[in-house]
Coordinates of C-alpha atoms in Angstrom, one line a residue:
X1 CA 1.7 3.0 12.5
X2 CA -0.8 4.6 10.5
X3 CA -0.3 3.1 7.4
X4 CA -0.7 -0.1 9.8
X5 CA -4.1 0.8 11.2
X6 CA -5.5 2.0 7.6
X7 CA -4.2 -1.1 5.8
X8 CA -6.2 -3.3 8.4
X9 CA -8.8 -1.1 8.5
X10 CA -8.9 -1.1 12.4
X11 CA -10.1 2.6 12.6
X12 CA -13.0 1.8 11.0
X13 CA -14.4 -1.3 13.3
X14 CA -16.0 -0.6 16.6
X15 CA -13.6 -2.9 18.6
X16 CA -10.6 -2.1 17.5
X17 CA -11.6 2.2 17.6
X18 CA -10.8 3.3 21.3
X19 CA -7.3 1.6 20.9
X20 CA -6.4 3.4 17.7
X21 CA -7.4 6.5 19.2
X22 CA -5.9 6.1 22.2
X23 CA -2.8 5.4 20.3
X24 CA -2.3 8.1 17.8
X25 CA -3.5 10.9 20.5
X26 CA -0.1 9.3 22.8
X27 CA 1.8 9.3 19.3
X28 CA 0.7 13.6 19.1
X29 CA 1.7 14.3 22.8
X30 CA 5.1 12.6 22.1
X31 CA 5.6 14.3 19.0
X32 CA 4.3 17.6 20.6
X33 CA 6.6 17.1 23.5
X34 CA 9.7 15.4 22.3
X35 CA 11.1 12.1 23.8
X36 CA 12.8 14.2 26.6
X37 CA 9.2 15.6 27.6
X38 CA 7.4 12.9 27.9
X39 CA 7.1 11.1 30.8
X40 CA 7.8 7.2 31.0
X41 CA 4.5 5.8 32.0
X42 CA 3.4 7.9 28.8
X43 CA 5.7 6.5 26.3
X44 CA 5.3 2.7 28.3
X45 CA 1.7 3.0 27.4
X46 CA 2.3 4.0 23.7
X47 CA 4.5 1.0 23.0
X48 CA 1.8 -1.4 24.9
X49 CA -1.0 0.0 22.4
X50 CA 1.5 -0.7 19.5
X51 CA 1.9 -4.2 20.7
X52 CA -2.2 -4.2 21.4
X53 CA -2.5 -2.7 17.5
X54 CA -0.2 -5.6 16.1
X55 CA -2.1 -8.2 18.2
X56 CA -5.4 -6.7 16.5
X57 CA -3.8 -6.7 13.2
X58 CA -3.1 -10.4 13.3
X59 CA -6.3 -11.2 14.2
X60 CA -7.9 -9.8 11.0
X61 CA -8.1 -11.8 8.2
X62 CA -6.2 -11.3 5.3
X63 CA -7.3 -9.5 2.5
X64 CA -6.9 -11.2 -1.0
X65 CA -6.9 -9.1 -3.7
X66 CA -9.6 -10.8 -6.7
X67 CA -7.8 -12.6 -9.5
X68 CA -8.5 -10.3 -12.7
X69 CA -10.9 -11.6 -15.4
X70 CA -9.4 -13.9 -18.1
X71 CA -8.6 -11.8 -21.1
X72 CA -10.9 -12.3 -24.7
X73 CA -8.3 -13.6 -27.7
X74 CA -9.0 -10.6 -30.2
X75 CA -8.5 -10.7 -33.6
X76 CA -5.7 -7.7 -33.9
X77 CA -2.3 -8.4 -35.0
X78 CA 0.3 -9.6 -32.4
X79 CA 0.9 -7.6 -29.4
X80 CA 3.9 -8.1 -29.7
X81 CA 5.0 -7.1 -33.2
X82 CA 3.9 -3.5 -35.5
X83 CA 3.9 -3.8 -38.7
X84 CA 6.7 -1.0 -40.5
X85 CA 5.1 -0.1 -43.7
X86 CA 7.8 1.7 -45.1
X87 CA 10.0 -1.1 -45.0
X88 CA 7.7 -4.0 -45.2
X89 CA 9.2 -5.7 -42.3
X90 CA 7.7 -6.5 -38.9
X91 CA 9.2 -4.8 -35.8
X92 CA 9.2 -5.9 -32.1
X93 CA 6.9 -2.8 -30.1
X94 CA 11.1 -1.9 -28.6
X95 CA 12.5 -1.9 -31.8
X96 CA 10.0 0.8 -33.1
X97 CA 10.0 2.3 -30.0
X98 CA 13.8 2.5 -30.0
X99 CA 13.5 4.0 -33.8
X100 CA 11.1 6.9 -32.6
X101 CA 13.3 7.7 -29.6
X102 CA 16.7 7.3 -30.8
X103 CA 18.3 9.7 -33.6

């Protein structure tokens, strides 16, 4: 759940705030406790703040990630292809790879 609350960054907004710390401070008393120490209306209350936490979640917009820049054509040799000296050839970047690594 707290991978949950971090990725929709409901522990940072005011709203949202008593909720997630009402939830995680059930989540350490049943963890402290075990589930055969913890009492019902406890464990009732934890699974209606995870519900509350989801409801919240879907509420928040979604975060888009921005697109990366459009890359500049550069004037080196093919990105795909080195250039083998030694035999004059030109080799795909696995087949030299494959040459250094093999043997």
């Amino acid at each position: 759940m707290n991978k949950v609350i971090k990725a929709a960054e409901l522990d940072c907004d005011g709203l949202d705030a008593a909720l997630v710390e009402f939830l995680r401070d059930s989540a350490r008393q049943i963890d402290s406790k075990g589930m055969d120490g913890v009492s019902a209306a406890l464990i009732s209350a934890y699974l209606s703040a995870q519900k509350d936490v989801s409801r919240a979640v879907a509420r928040k917009p979604a975060r888009i990630p921005p697109e990366p820049a459009p890359e500049e054509p550069s004037e080196a040799p093919d990105a795909g292809t080195e250039s083998d000296a030694s035999e004059g050839a030109t080799v795909t970047k696995l087949d030299a790879f494959m040459q250094r690594h093999t043997a």
